[in-house]
Coordinates of N, CA and C and ligand atoms in Angstrom, one line a residue:
M1 N 105.0 19.5 -16.6 CA 104.8 21.2 -17.1 C 103.9 21.5 -16.0
K2 N 104.2 22.5 -15.4 CA 103.7 23.2 -14.3 C 102.7 24.6 -15.0
V3 N 101.4 24.7 -14.6 CA 100.6 25.6 -14.9 C 99.8 26.3 -14.0
I4 N 100.4 27.7 -13.6 CA 100.0 28.3 -12.5 C 99.0 29.7 -13.2
P5 N 97.5 29.6 -12.8 CA 96.7 30.8 -12.9 C 97.7 32.3 -12.5
I6 N 97.8 33.3 -13.5 CA 98.2 34.6 -13.0 C 97.2 35.4 -12.8
G7 N 95.8 35.3 -13.4 CA 94.6 36.2 -13.8 C 94.0 35.0 -14.5
I8 N 92.3 35.6 -14.0 CA 91.5 34.9 -14.1 C 90.2 35.7 -14.8
W9 N 90.3 36.8 -14.2 CA 89.2 37.5 -15.2 C 89.0 38.2 -16.6
G10 N 87.6 38.4 -17.0 CA 87.4 38.5 -18.4 C 87.1 40.2 -17.8
G11 N 87.7 41.0 -19.4 CA 87.5 42.8 -19.1 C 88.2 43.1 -18.5
Y12 N 88.2 43.5 -16.8 CA 88.9 44.6 -16.2 C 89.1 42.9 -15.0
P13 N 89.8 43.6 -14.1 CA 90.1 42.1 -13.3 C 89.5 43.5 -11.9
K14 N 89.0 42.6 -10.9 CA 88.7 42.5 -9.6 C 89.7 43.2 -9.1
A15 N 90.0 44.1 -7.8 CA 90.6 44.4 -7.1 C 91.5 43.8 -6.8
N16 N 93.0 44.0 -7.4 CA 94.4 43.3 -6.4 C 94.0 42.0 -7.1
S17 N 93.6 42.3 -8.6 CA 93.8 40.7 -8.8 C 94.2 40.9 -10.9
A18 N 94.3 40.2 -11.7 CA 94.6 40.7 -13.0 C 93.4 39.6 -13.7
T19 N 93.4 40.1 -15.2 CA 92.9 39.3 -16.4 C 93.6 38.4 -16.6
S20 N 93.0 37.2 -17.5 CA 93.1 36.2 -17.7 C 94.4 36.1 -18.2
S21 N 95.0 35.0 -17.3 CA 96.9 35.0 -17.9 C 97.1 33.4 -16.8
F22 N 98.1 33.0 -17.9 CA 98.7 31.7 -17.4 C 100.3 31.9 -17.0
L23 N 101.0 31.1 -16.5 CA 102.5 30.7 -16.6 C 102.7 29.3 -17.1
I24 N 103.1 29.3 -17.4 CA 103.4 27.6 -18.0 C 105.3 27.3 -17.4
E25 N 105.2 26.3 -17.3 CA 106.9 26.7 -16.9 C 107.3 24.8 -17.0
H26 N 108.4 24.4 -17.4 CA 109.1 23.1 -17.3 C 110.4 22.7 -17.8
D27 N 111.2 22.2 -16.8 CA 112.9 22.6 -16.8 C 113.1 24.0 -16.3
G28 N 112.5 24.7 -15.6 CA 113.2 25.5 -15.6 C 112.8 27.0 -16.5
F29 N 112.2 26.5 -17.9 CA 111.8 27.7 -18.7 C 110.4 27.8 -18.4
H30 N 110.2 29.4 -18.5 CA 109.1 30.3 -17.8 C 108.0 30.8 -19.5
C31 N 106.8 30.4 -19.5 CA 106.5 31.0 -20.6 C 105.1 31.6 -20.1
L32 N 104.6 32.7 -20.4 CA 103.5 33.6 -20.1 C 102.7 33.5 -21.1
V33 N 101.4 33.2 -21.3 CA 100.5 33.3 -22.0 C 99.6 34.5 -21.8
D34 N 99.5 35.3 -22.5 CA 98.6 36.5 -22.1 C 99.0 37.5 -21.5
C35 N 99.0 38.8 -21.3 CA 99.7 39.7 -20.5 C 98.9 40.9 -20.4
G36 N 97.6 40.9 -19.8 CA 96.6 41.7 -19.4 C 96.5 42.7 -18.2
S37 N 95.2 43.0 -18.1 CA 95.7 43.9 -16.6 C 95.9 43.6 -15.3
G38 N 96.7 43.9 -15.2 CA 97.2 43.4 -13.2 C 97.6 42.9 -13.5
V39 N 98.6 41.9 -15.2 CA 99.2 40.8 -14.8 C 100.5 41.0 -14.1
L40 N 101.1 42.1 -14.9 CA 102.8 42.3 -14.5 C 102.8 41.8 -12.9
A41 N 101.6 43.2 -11.7 CA 101.7 42.7 -10.0 C 101.8 41.2 -9.7
S42 N 100.9 41.0 -10.4 CA 100.2 39.1 -10.2 C 101.4 38.2 -10.5
L43 N 101.9 38.5 -11.3 CA 103.0 37.6 -11.9 C 104.5 37.5 -10.8
Q44 N 104.5 38.7 -10.4 CA 105.5 39.1 -9.2 C 105.7 38.0 -7.9
N45 N 104.4 37.8 -7.6 CA 104.3 37.0 -6.4 C 105.0 35.5 -6.5
Y46 N 104.9 35.1 -8.1 CA 105.6 33.8 -8.3 C 106.7 33.9 -8.8
I47 N 107.0 34.6 -9.9 CA 108.8 34.7 -10.3 C 108.9 36.2 -10.5
P48 N 110.6 36.7 -10.3 CA 110.6 37.5 -10.4 C 110.8 38.2 -12.3
L49 N 110.4 39.6 -12.5 CA 110.2 39.3 -14.1 C 111.3 38.9 -14.8
E50 N 112.5 39.0 -14.5 CA 113.6 39.0 -15.3 C 113.3 37.4 -15.6
K51 N 113.1 36.5 -14.9 CA 112.9 35.2 -15.6 C 112.0 34.7 -16.1
L52 N 111.6 35.6 -16.8 CA 110.5 35.1 -18.3 C 111.3 34.4 -19.1
D53 N 110.9 33.5 -19.8 CA 112.0 33.4 -20.9 C 111.2 33.7 -22.2
A54 N 109.6 33.5 -22.3 CA 108.8 33.9 -23.7 C 107.7 34.2 -23.2
V55 N 107.1 35.3 -24.0 CA 105.5 35.4 -23.5 C 104.8 34.8 -25.0
V56 N 103.1 34.5 -24.9 CA 102.7 34.3 -26.2 C 101.8 34.6 -25.8
I57 N 100.8 36.0 -27.1 CA 99.7 36.8 -26.8 C 98.9 35.5 -27.9
S58 N 97.1 35.7 -27.2 CA 96.6 35.0 -28.1 C 95.8 36.1 -28.9
H59 N 96.1 37.3 -29.0 CA 94.8 38.4 -29.4 C 94.7 39.4 -28.9
Y60 N 94.7 40.8 -29.3 CA 95.2 42.3 -29.2 C 93.9 43.0 -28.4
H61 N 93.2 42.1 -27.5 CA 92.0 43.2 -27.0 C 92.6 43.4 -25.3
A62 N 92.2 44.5 -24.8 CA 93.1 44.7 -23.5 C 93.5 44.1 -22.4
D63 N 92.2 43.1 -22.3 CA 92.6 42.2 -21.4 C 93.5 41.1 -21.7
H64 N 94.1 41.2 -22.9 CA 95.1 40.4 -22.6 C 96.5 40.9 -23.1
I65 N 96.5 42.1 -23.7 CA 97.7 42.7 -23.6 C 98.0 44.2 -22.6
A66 N 97.4 44.6 -22.1 CA 97.5 45.4 -21.2 C 98.6 46.3 -20.5
D67 N 99.2 44.8 -19.8 CA 100.3 45.0 -19.2 C 101.7 45.1 -20.0
I68 N 101.6 44.3 -21.4 CA 102.9 43.9 -22.1 C 103.7 46.4 -22.3
G69 N 103.0 46.7 -22.2 CA 103.7 48.0 -22.2 C 104.9 48.4 -20.4
S70 N 104.4 47.6 -19.6 CA 104.5 47.9 -18.5 C 106.0 46.3 -18.3
L71 N 105.6 45.2 -18.9 CA 106.8 44.6 -19.1 C 107.9 44.7 -19.6
Q72 N 108.1 46.1 -21.0 CA 108.9 46.1 -21.9 C 109.5 47.3 -20.7
F73 N 109.1 48.1 -20.4 CA 109.1 49.2 -19.0 C 110.4 48.3 -17.9
S74 N 109.5 47.4 -17.5 CA 111.0 46.4 -16.8 C 112.1 46.4 -16.8
R75 N 111.8 45.4 -18.5 CA 113.3 45.2 -19.2 C 114.3 46.2 -19.0
I76 N 113.3 47.7 -19.2 CA 114.4 48.5 -20.0 C 115.3 49.3 -18.5
I77 N 114.3 49.3 -17.4 CA 114.9 50.0 -16.5 C 115.8 49.0 -15.9
N78 N 115.7 47.5 -16.1 CA 116.8 46.7 -15.8 C 118.4 46.9 -16.6
Y79 N 117.9 47.3 -18.0 CA 118.8 47.4 -18.8 C 119.5 48.8 -18.2
Y80 N 118.9 50.4 -17.7 CA 119.8 50.9 -17.8 C 120.1 51.1 -15.9
L81 N 119.8 49.9 -15.3 CA 120.6 49.7 -14.3 C 121.8 49.2 -13.9
G82 N 122.2 48.5 -15.7 CA 123.3 47.7 -15.7 C 123.3 46.4 -15.7
K83 N 121.9 45.8 -15.5 CA 121.4 44.5 -15.7 C 120.8 43.9 -17.0
P84 N 121.4 43.9 -18.2 CA 121.1 43.8 -19.5 C 120.5 42.6 -19.8
A85 N 119.4 42.1 -20.1 CA 118.5 40.6 -20.9 C 118.5 40.6 -21.8
P86 N 118.8 39.4 -22.3 CA 118.8 39.0 -24.1 C 117.0 39.5 -24.4
P87 N 117.1 39.7 -25.5 CA 115.6 39.8 -25.9 C 114.7 39.6 -25.3
L88 N 113.4 39.7 -25.0 CA 112.0 38.6 -24.7 C 111.0 38.2 -25.8
P89 N 111.2 37.1 -26.4 CA 110.5 37.5 -27.7 C 109.3 37.2 -27.0
I90 N 108.0 38.1 -27.9 CA 106.5 37.7 -27.4 C 106.2 37.7 -28.9
Y91 N 105.7 36.5 -28.2 CA 104.9 35.4 -30.1 C 103.6 36.0 -30.0
G92 N 102.8 36.7 -30.9 CA 101.5 37.1 -31.7 C 101.4 37.1 -33.3
H93 N 100.3 36.9 -33.3 CA 99.9 37.1 -34.9 C 100.2 38.6 -35.2
D94 N 100.5 38.2 -36.6 CA 100.6 39.6 -37.2 C 99.4 40.2 -38.1
Q95 N 98.3 39.8 -37.9 CA 97.2 39.6 -38.7 C 96.6 41.9 -38.8
D96 N 97.4 41.7 -37.4 CA 97.0 43.1 -36.9 C 98.5 43.9 -36.8
V97 N 98.6 44.5 -37.5 CA 99.9 44.9 -37.9 C 100.3 45.7 -36.9
E98 N 99.4 47.0 -36.4 CA 99.6 47.8 -35.7 C 100.0 47.6 -34.4
N99 N 99.3 46.5 -33.8 CA 99.7 45.8 -32.5 C 100.4 44.6 -32.4
F100 N 101.0 44.2 -33.5 CA 101.6 43.3 -33.4 C 103.3 44.1 -33.1
A101 N 103.1 45.4 -34.1 CA 104.8 45.9 -34.1 C 104.5 46.5 -32.5
K102 N 104.0 46.7 -31.9 CA 104.1 46.9 -30.5 C 104.8 46.1 -29.5
L103 N 104.8 45.0 -30.0 CA 105.3 43.8 -29.3 C 106.9 44.1 -29.3
S104 N 107.3 44.6 -29.9 CA 109.0 44.6 -30.3 C 109.1 46.2 -29.9
Y105 N 110.1 46.2 -28.7 CA 110.6 47.6 -27.9 C 112.1 47.4 -27.7
K106 N 112.7 48.8 -28.1 CA 114.0 48.7 -27.9 C 115.1 47.7 -27.6
E107 N 114.5 46.7 -28.5 CA 115.2 45.4 -28.2 C 115.6 44.9 -27.1
Q108 N 114.3 45.0 -25.8 CA 114.8 44.5 -24.8 C 113.2 43.5 -24.9
T109 N 112.4 43.6 -25.7 CA 111.2 42.6 -26.1 C 111.2 43.0 -27.9
V110 N 111.3 41.6 -28.5 CA 111.0 41.4 -29.7 C 109.8 40.1 -30.2
G111 N 109.1 40.7 -31.0 CA 107.8 40.2 -31.7 C 108.2 39.4 -32.8
V112 N 107.6 38.1 -32.5 CA 108.0 37.3 -33.4 C 106.4 36.8 -34.1
P113 N 106.2 36.8 -34.8 CA 104.8 36.4 -36.1 C 104.3 34.9 -35.6
I114 N 103.3 34.4 -35.5 CA 102.9 33.4 -35.5 C 101.5 33.3 -36.3
Q115 N 101.9 32.3 -37.0 CA 100.0 31.7 -37.5 C 100.0 30.6 -37.2
E116 N 98.7 30.2 -37.9 CA 97.6 29.5 -37.4 C 98.3 27.9 -37.5
T117 N 99.1 27.7 -38.8 CA 99.2 26.6 -39.3 C 101.4 26.5 -38.5
D118 N 101.7 27.0 -37.9 CA 102.8 27.2 -37.1 C 102.8 26.0 -36.2
V119 N 103.6 25.4 -36.0 CA 104.1 24.2 -34.8 C 105.3 24.5 -34.6
L120 N 105.7 25.5 -33.5 CA 106.6 26.3 -32.3 C 107.6 25.2 -31.6
H121 N 108.3 25.7 -31.4 CA 109.5 25.5 -30.3 C 109.9 26.2 -29.2
I122 N 109.1 26.5 -28.6 CA 109.3 27.4 -27.5 C 109.6 27.1 -26.3
G123 N 111.4 27.2 -26.0 CA 111.8 26.4 -24.9 C 112.0 24.3 -25.1
P124 N 111.5 24.1 -24.1 CA 111.1 22.6 -23.7 C 109.8 22.6 -24.7
F125 N 108.8 23.3 -24.7 CA 107.0 23.2 -25.3 C 107.4 23.1 -27.1
E126 N 106.5 22.3 -27.6 CA 105.9 22.3 -28.8 C 104.5 23.3 -28.5
V127 N 104.2 24.0 -29.5 CA 103.2 24.9 -29.4 C 102.4 24.8 -30.5
S128 N 100.9 24.6 -30.8 CA 100.3 24.7 -32.1 C 99.1 25.4 -31.5
F129 N 98.5 25.7 -32.7 CA 97.4 27.0 -32.9 C 96.1 26.7 -33.4
C130 N 95.1 27.3 -32.8 CA 93.9 26.9 -33.9 C 92.9 28.6 -33.3
E131 N 92.4 28.9 -34.8 CA 91.9 30.0 -35.1 C 90.2 30.1 -33.9
T132 N 90.2 30.8 -33.2 CA 88.9 31.1 -32.8 C 88.3 31.9 -33.4
T133 N 86.9 31.9 -32.8 CA 85.7 33.0 -33.3 C 84.8 33.9 -32.0
H134 N 86.0 35.1 -32.6 CA 85.9 36.2 -31.5 C 85.8 37.2 -32.4
P135 N 85.6 38.8 -31.8 CA 85.6 39.7 -32.6 C 86.2 40.2 -33.2
V136 N 87.6 39.8 -32.7 CA 89.2 40.4 -33.3 C 89.7 39.0 -33.9
Y137 N 90.5 39.1 -34.7 CA 91.5 37.5 -34.8 C 91.7 37.0 -33.4
C138 N 91.8 35.9 -33.1 CA 92.5 35.2 -32.1 C 92.6 33.3 -32.5
L139 N 93.9 33.1 -31.5 CA 94.4 32.3 -31.5 C 94.3 31.3 -30.4
A140 N 93.8 30.2 -30.1 CA 94.0 29.1 -29.1 C 95.2 28.6 -29.4
M141 N 95.5 28.0 -28.4 CA 96.7 27.3 -28.3 C 97.0 25.9 -27.8
K142 N 97.9 25.3 -27.7 CA 98.0 23.7 -27.0 C 99.6 23.6 -27.0
F143 N 99.7 23.5 -25.7 CA 101.3 23.5 -25.3 C 101.8 21.5 -25.1
T144 N 102.9 21.2 -25.7 CA 103.1 19.7 -25.1 C 104.3 19.9 -24.9
V145 N 104.5 18.9 -24.2 CA 106.3 18.6 -23.2 C 105.9 17.2 -23.0
D146 N 107.0 16.0 -23.1 CA 107.4 14.5 -23.0 C 105.7 14.0 -23.0
G147 N 104.9 14.1 -24.0 CA 103.3 13.6 -24.4 C 102.4 14.0 -23.7
R148 N 102.5 15.3 -22.8 CA 101.8 15.5 -21.8 C 101.3 17.4 -22.6
S149 N 100.0 17.2 -22.5 CA 99.3 18.1 -23.3 C 98.6 19.5 -22.4
V150 N 98.8 20.8 -22.5 CA 97.4 21.7 -22.3 C 96.8 22.7 -23.3
T151 N 95.7 22.4 -22.7 CA 94.9 23.0 -24.4 C 94.2 25.0 -23.8
M152 N 94.9 25.7 -24.5 CA 93.9 27.0 -23.7 C 93.2 27.4 -25.5
T153 N 92.2 27.9 -24.7 CA 90.6 28.4 -26.0 C 91.1 29.6 -26.0
A154 N 91.9 30.4 -25.2 CA 91.5 31.9 -25.6 C 90.1 32.2 -25.5
D155 N 90.2 33.1 -26.3 CA 88.5 33.8 -26.2 C 87.7 33.4 -27.6
T156 N 86.7 33.1 -27.2 CA 86.2 32.2 -28.6 C 84.9 31.6 -28.0
E157 N 84.1 32.0 -29.2 CA 82.4 31.7 -28.9 C 82.5 30.6 -29.0
W158 N 81.2 29.2 -29.6 CA 81.8 27.9 -29.6 C 82.1 27.7 -31.2
R159 N 83.2 27.0 -31.5 CA 83.8 26.6 -32.9 C 83.9 25.1 -32.9
D160 N 83.3 24.2 -33.8 CA 83.7 23.2 -33.6 C 85.1 22.6 -34.0
E161 N 85.9 23.1 -34.6 CA 87.3 22.8 -34.5 C 88.5 22.8 -33.4
L162 N 87.9 23.3 -32.6 CA 88.4 23.7 -31.2 C 88.1 22.0 -30.5
V163 N 86.7 20.9 -30.7 CA 87.2 19.8 -30.4 C 88.2 19.1 -31.2
E164 N 88.5 19.0 -32.1 CA 89.2 18.3 -32.5 C 91.1 18.7 -32.3
F165 N 91.4 20.2 -31.9 CA 92.1 20.7 -31.3 C 92.5 20.3 -30.1
A166 N 91.2 20.1 -29.4 CA 91.5 19.9 -27.7 C 91.6 18.2 -27.6
R167 N 91.7 17.4 -28.9 CA 91.1 16.4 -28.4 C 92.5 15.5 -27.4
D168 N 91.4 14.9 -26.4 CA 92.4 13.9 -25.1 C 93.3 14.7 -24.8
T169 N 93.4 16.0 -24.3 CA 94.6 17.3 -23.8 C 94.4 16.6 -22.5
D170 N 95.6 16.9 -21.7 CA 95.6 16.7 -20.3 C 94.9 18.0 -19.5
L171 N 95.3 18.6 -20.2 CA 94.7 19.9 -19.2 C 93.7 20.6 -20.2
L172 N 92.6 21.3 -20.3 CA 91.5 22.4 -20.9 C 91.4 23.2 -20.2
I173 N 92.3 24.5 -20.6 CA 92.1 25.5 -19.6 C 90.6 26.7 -20.9
S174 N 89.6 26.4 -20.5 CA 88.5 26.9 -21.2 C 88.4 28.1 -20.7
E175 N 88.1 29.3 -21.5 CA 87.2 30.2 -21.1 C 85.9 30.0 -21.2
A176 N 85.2 30.8 -19.9 CA 83.8 30.7 -19.1 C 83.1 32.0 -19.3
N177 N 83.2 32.8 -20.2 CA 83.0 34.5 -19.9 C 81.1 34.2 -19.5
L178 N 80.1 33.8 -19.5 CA 78.7 33.9 -20.0 C 78.4 32.8 -18.7
Y179 N 77.2 33.5 -18.3 CA 76.4 32.8 -17.7 C 75.0 32.1 -18.7
E180 N 74.9 31.3 -18.1 CA 73.6 30.3 -19.5 C 72.5 31.3 -20.2
E181 N 72.1 32.6 -19.3 CA 71.1 33.2 -19.5 C 71.4 33.8 -20.6
H182 N 72.7 34.2 -20.5 CA 73.6 35.2 -21.9 C 74.0 34.7 -23.1
L183 N 73.8 33.2 -22.7 CA 74.1 32.6 -24.1 C 73.5 32.5 -25.6
G184 N 74.4 33.1 -26.3 CA 73.7 33.5 -27.6 C 73.8 34.7 -27.6
K185 N 73.7 35.7 -26.5 CA 73.7 37.3 -26.6 C 74.6 37.9 -27.0
S186 N 75.9 37.2 -26.3 CA 77.0 37.9 -26.0 C 78.5 37.9 -27.2
P187 N 78.7 38.0 -28.4 CA 79.3 37.0 -29.1 C 80.6 37.0 -29.1
G188 N 81.2 36.0 -29.2 CA 82.9 35.7 -29.2 C 83.1 35.3 -27.9
H189 N 82.0 34.6 -27.0 CA 82.6 33.9 -25.6 C 82.0 32.8 -25.3
M190 N 82.1 32.0 -25.1 CA 81.2 30.5 -24.5 C 80.7 30.6 -23.0
A191 N 79.7 29.8 -22.3 CA 79.2 29.7 -21.6 C 79.0 28.9 -20.8
G192 N 79.5 28.2 -19.3 CA 80.2 27.4 -18.9 C 79.5 25.8 -19.3
S193 N 78.2 25.8 -19.8 CA 77.7 24.4 -20.7 C 78.8 23.9 -21.5
E194 N 79.1 25.5 -22.5 CA 80.0 25.0 -23.6 C 81.4 24.7 -23.3
A195 N 81.8 25.4 -22.7 CA 83.2 24.5 -22.2 C 83.1 23.5 -21.6
G196 N 82.2 22.8 -20.9 CA 81.7 21.6 -20.6 C 81.9 20.3 -21.7
R197 N 80.5 21.0 -22.6 CA 80.5 20.5 -23.9 C 81.5 20.4 -24.6
L198 N 82.4 21.4 -24.7 CA 83.9 20.6 -25.4 C 84.8 19.9 -24.7
A199 N 85.3 20.1 -23.3 CA 86.0 19.2 -22.3 C 85.4 17.8 -22.9
K200 N 83.8 17.8 -22.8 CA 83.4 16.0 -22.6 C 83.6 15.7 -24.7
M201 N 83.4 16.4 -25.5 CA 83.4 16.1 -26.9 C 84.9 15.6 -27.0
A202 N 85.7 16.1 -26.7 CA 87.3 16.2 -26.9 C 87.8 15.4 -26.0
G203 N 86.9 14.9 -25.1 CA 87.3 13.6 -23.7 C 88.9 14.4 -23.4
V204 N 88.7 15.8 -22.9 CA 89.9 15.7 -22.3 C 89.9 15.3 -20.6
K205 N 91.3 15.4 -20.2 CA 90.9 14.9 -18.5 C 91.0 15.5 -17.4
N206 N 91.3 16.9 -17.7 CA 91.1 17.7 -16.7 C 90.3 18.8 -17.5
L207 N 89.7 19.9 -16.7 CA 88.9 21.3 -17.4 C 89.2 22.5 -16.0
L208 N 89.8 23.4 -16.7 CA 89.8 24.7 -15.8 C 89.6 25.8 -16.6
L209 N 88.4 26.2 -15.8 CA 87.6 27.6 -16.2 C 88.4 29.0 -15.9
T210 N 88.1 29.5 -16.8 CA 88.9 30.9 -16.9 C 88.1 31.8 -17.5
H211 N 88.4 33.4 -17.7 CA 88.1 34.8 -18.6 C 86.8 34.7 -17.5
L212 N 86.5 35.0 -16.5 CA 85.4 34.7 -15.8 C 84.7 36.3 -15.6
P213 N 83.7 36.5 -15.6 CA 83.0 37.4 -15.4 C 82.4 38.3 -13.9
L214 N 83.0 39.7 -13.8 CA 83.2 39.8 -12.8 C 81.9 40.2 -12.0
H215 N 81.1 39.9 -12.1 CA 79.3 39.8 -11.9 C 79.0 38.5 -11.6
G216 N 77.8 38.6 -11.0 CA 77.3 37.2 -10.6 C 78.1 36.2 -9.7
D217 N 77.8 35.1 -9.8 CA 78.2 33.8 -8.9 C 78.8 33.1 -10.0
P218 N 80.2 33.0 -10.0 CA 81.0 32.0 -11.4 C 81.0 30.7 -11.0
T219 N 80.5 30.4 -9.6 CA 80.2 29.0 -9.5 C 79.1 28.4 -9.9
E220 N 78.3 29.1 -10.5 CA 77.1 28.6 -11.4 C 77.7 28.8 -12.9
I221 N 78.9 28.6 -13.0 CA 79.5 28.7 -14.3 C 80.2 27.2 -14.4
L222 N 80.1 26.7 -13.2 CA 81.2 26.0 -13.0 C 80.2 24.6 -13.0
H223 N 78.9 24.8 -12.3 CA 78.0 23.8 -11.7 C 77.5 23.5 -14.1
A224 N 77.5 24.9 -14.5 CA 76.9 24.6 -15.7 C 77.5 23.7 -16.8
A225 N 78.8 23.9 -16.5 CA 79.8 23.1 -17.0 C 80.0 21.5 -16.4
S226 N 79.9 21.6 -15.2 CA 79.9 19.8 -14.6 C 78.7 19.2 -14.9
N227 N 77.4 19.9 -15.5 CA 76.3 19.6 -15.7 C 76.8 18.6 -17.1
V228 N 77.6 19.0 -17.8 CA 77.9 18.8 -19.3 C 78.9 17.4 -19.0
Y229 N 80.0 18.1 -18.6 CA 81.4 17.1 -18.5 C 81.3 16.7 -17.3
E230 N 81.8 15.4 -16.9 CA 81.7 14.5 -15.8 C 83.2 14.3 -15.2
G231 N 84.1 14.9 -16.7 CA 85.0 14.2 -15.4 C 86.2 15.6 -14.5
P232 N 86.9 15.5 -14.1 CA 87.2 17.0 -12.9 C 87.0 18.4 -13.3
A233 N 86.9 19.1 -12.8 CA 86.4 20.4 -13.3 C 86.9 21.3 -12.4
E234 N 86.9 22.5 -12.5 CA 87.3 23.7 -11.4 C 87.3 25.1 -12.1
L235 N 87.3 26.1 -11.1 CA 87.1 26.9 -11.5 C 89.0 27.7 -11.7
A236 N 89.6 28.4 -12.4 CA 91.1 28.3 -12.4 C 91.6 29.3 -10.8
V237 N 92.1 28.7 -10.1 CA 92.8 29.5 -8.7 C 93.8 30.2 -9.0
V238 N 93.9 31.3 -8.8 CA 95.5 32.1 -8.9 C 96.3 32.0 -8.1
G239 N 97.6 31.2 -8.7 CA 98.9 31.2 -7.8 C 98.7 29.4 -7.5
K240 N 97.3 29.3 -7.9 CA 97.7 27.7 -7.0 C 98.7 26.4 -8.6
V241 N 99.3 26.0 -8.3 CA 100.0 25.0 -9.6 C 99.3 24.1 -9.8
Y242 N 99.3 23.6 -11.1 CA 98.4 22.9 -11.6 C 99.8 21.8 -12.4
E243 N 99.7 20.6 -12.0 CA 100.6 19.6 -12.4 C 99.8 19.1 -13.7
V244 N 100.7 19.5 -14.6 CA 100.3 18.2 -15.8 C 101.2 17.0 -16.3
Ligands
ZN1 ZN1 89.1 39.5 -26.2

């Protein structure tokens, strides 16, 4: 499978960029994970919007869902232009009833509820989930195809359960929103050292850091992770194709 970072920022995007979002592709099937601010503009650099086959949402913070409305408008405009498409499934948990309801729009997109215990088949992918520790209910997710896996922490502070969830994964895409001096001071997020510890304890093959802060120098976060995890690690690069 191929993984392409679409956005790498937490909170809000830098100029001409997007908040944390990834495109996962296999056998011509395109799945977008999270759809926050700036994602729709960035995504069109890599695929036409109508080629999207599914969307999975980790949680309902604005930096993960802000562009869902624009995605829905793109579908309805195509429909009015005489280019109807089947409803686009948007998977998200339904513990937040109001936000889950917004995933469905005029038969252009349809919200599909997910539970932590689900093992879903989305296109060619088997997708499983793990609750994270975040101010709102949030699900980490693991995409598996042909014995290869990509695990995404979504937003979380340190959580022991993520170690087994990410065990031996080929690519761990971990949030690393905090500099070390902010460790323990900002609930719901991890510092680079914790992302590194997760990668090390889970025995992952590669580590990619995302949901980065806009202030400071994120290479410090990478260094903090690499001080703990000895495998290959890098800051996610928008548009770079990671073959898994
Ligand atoms: Zn969040």
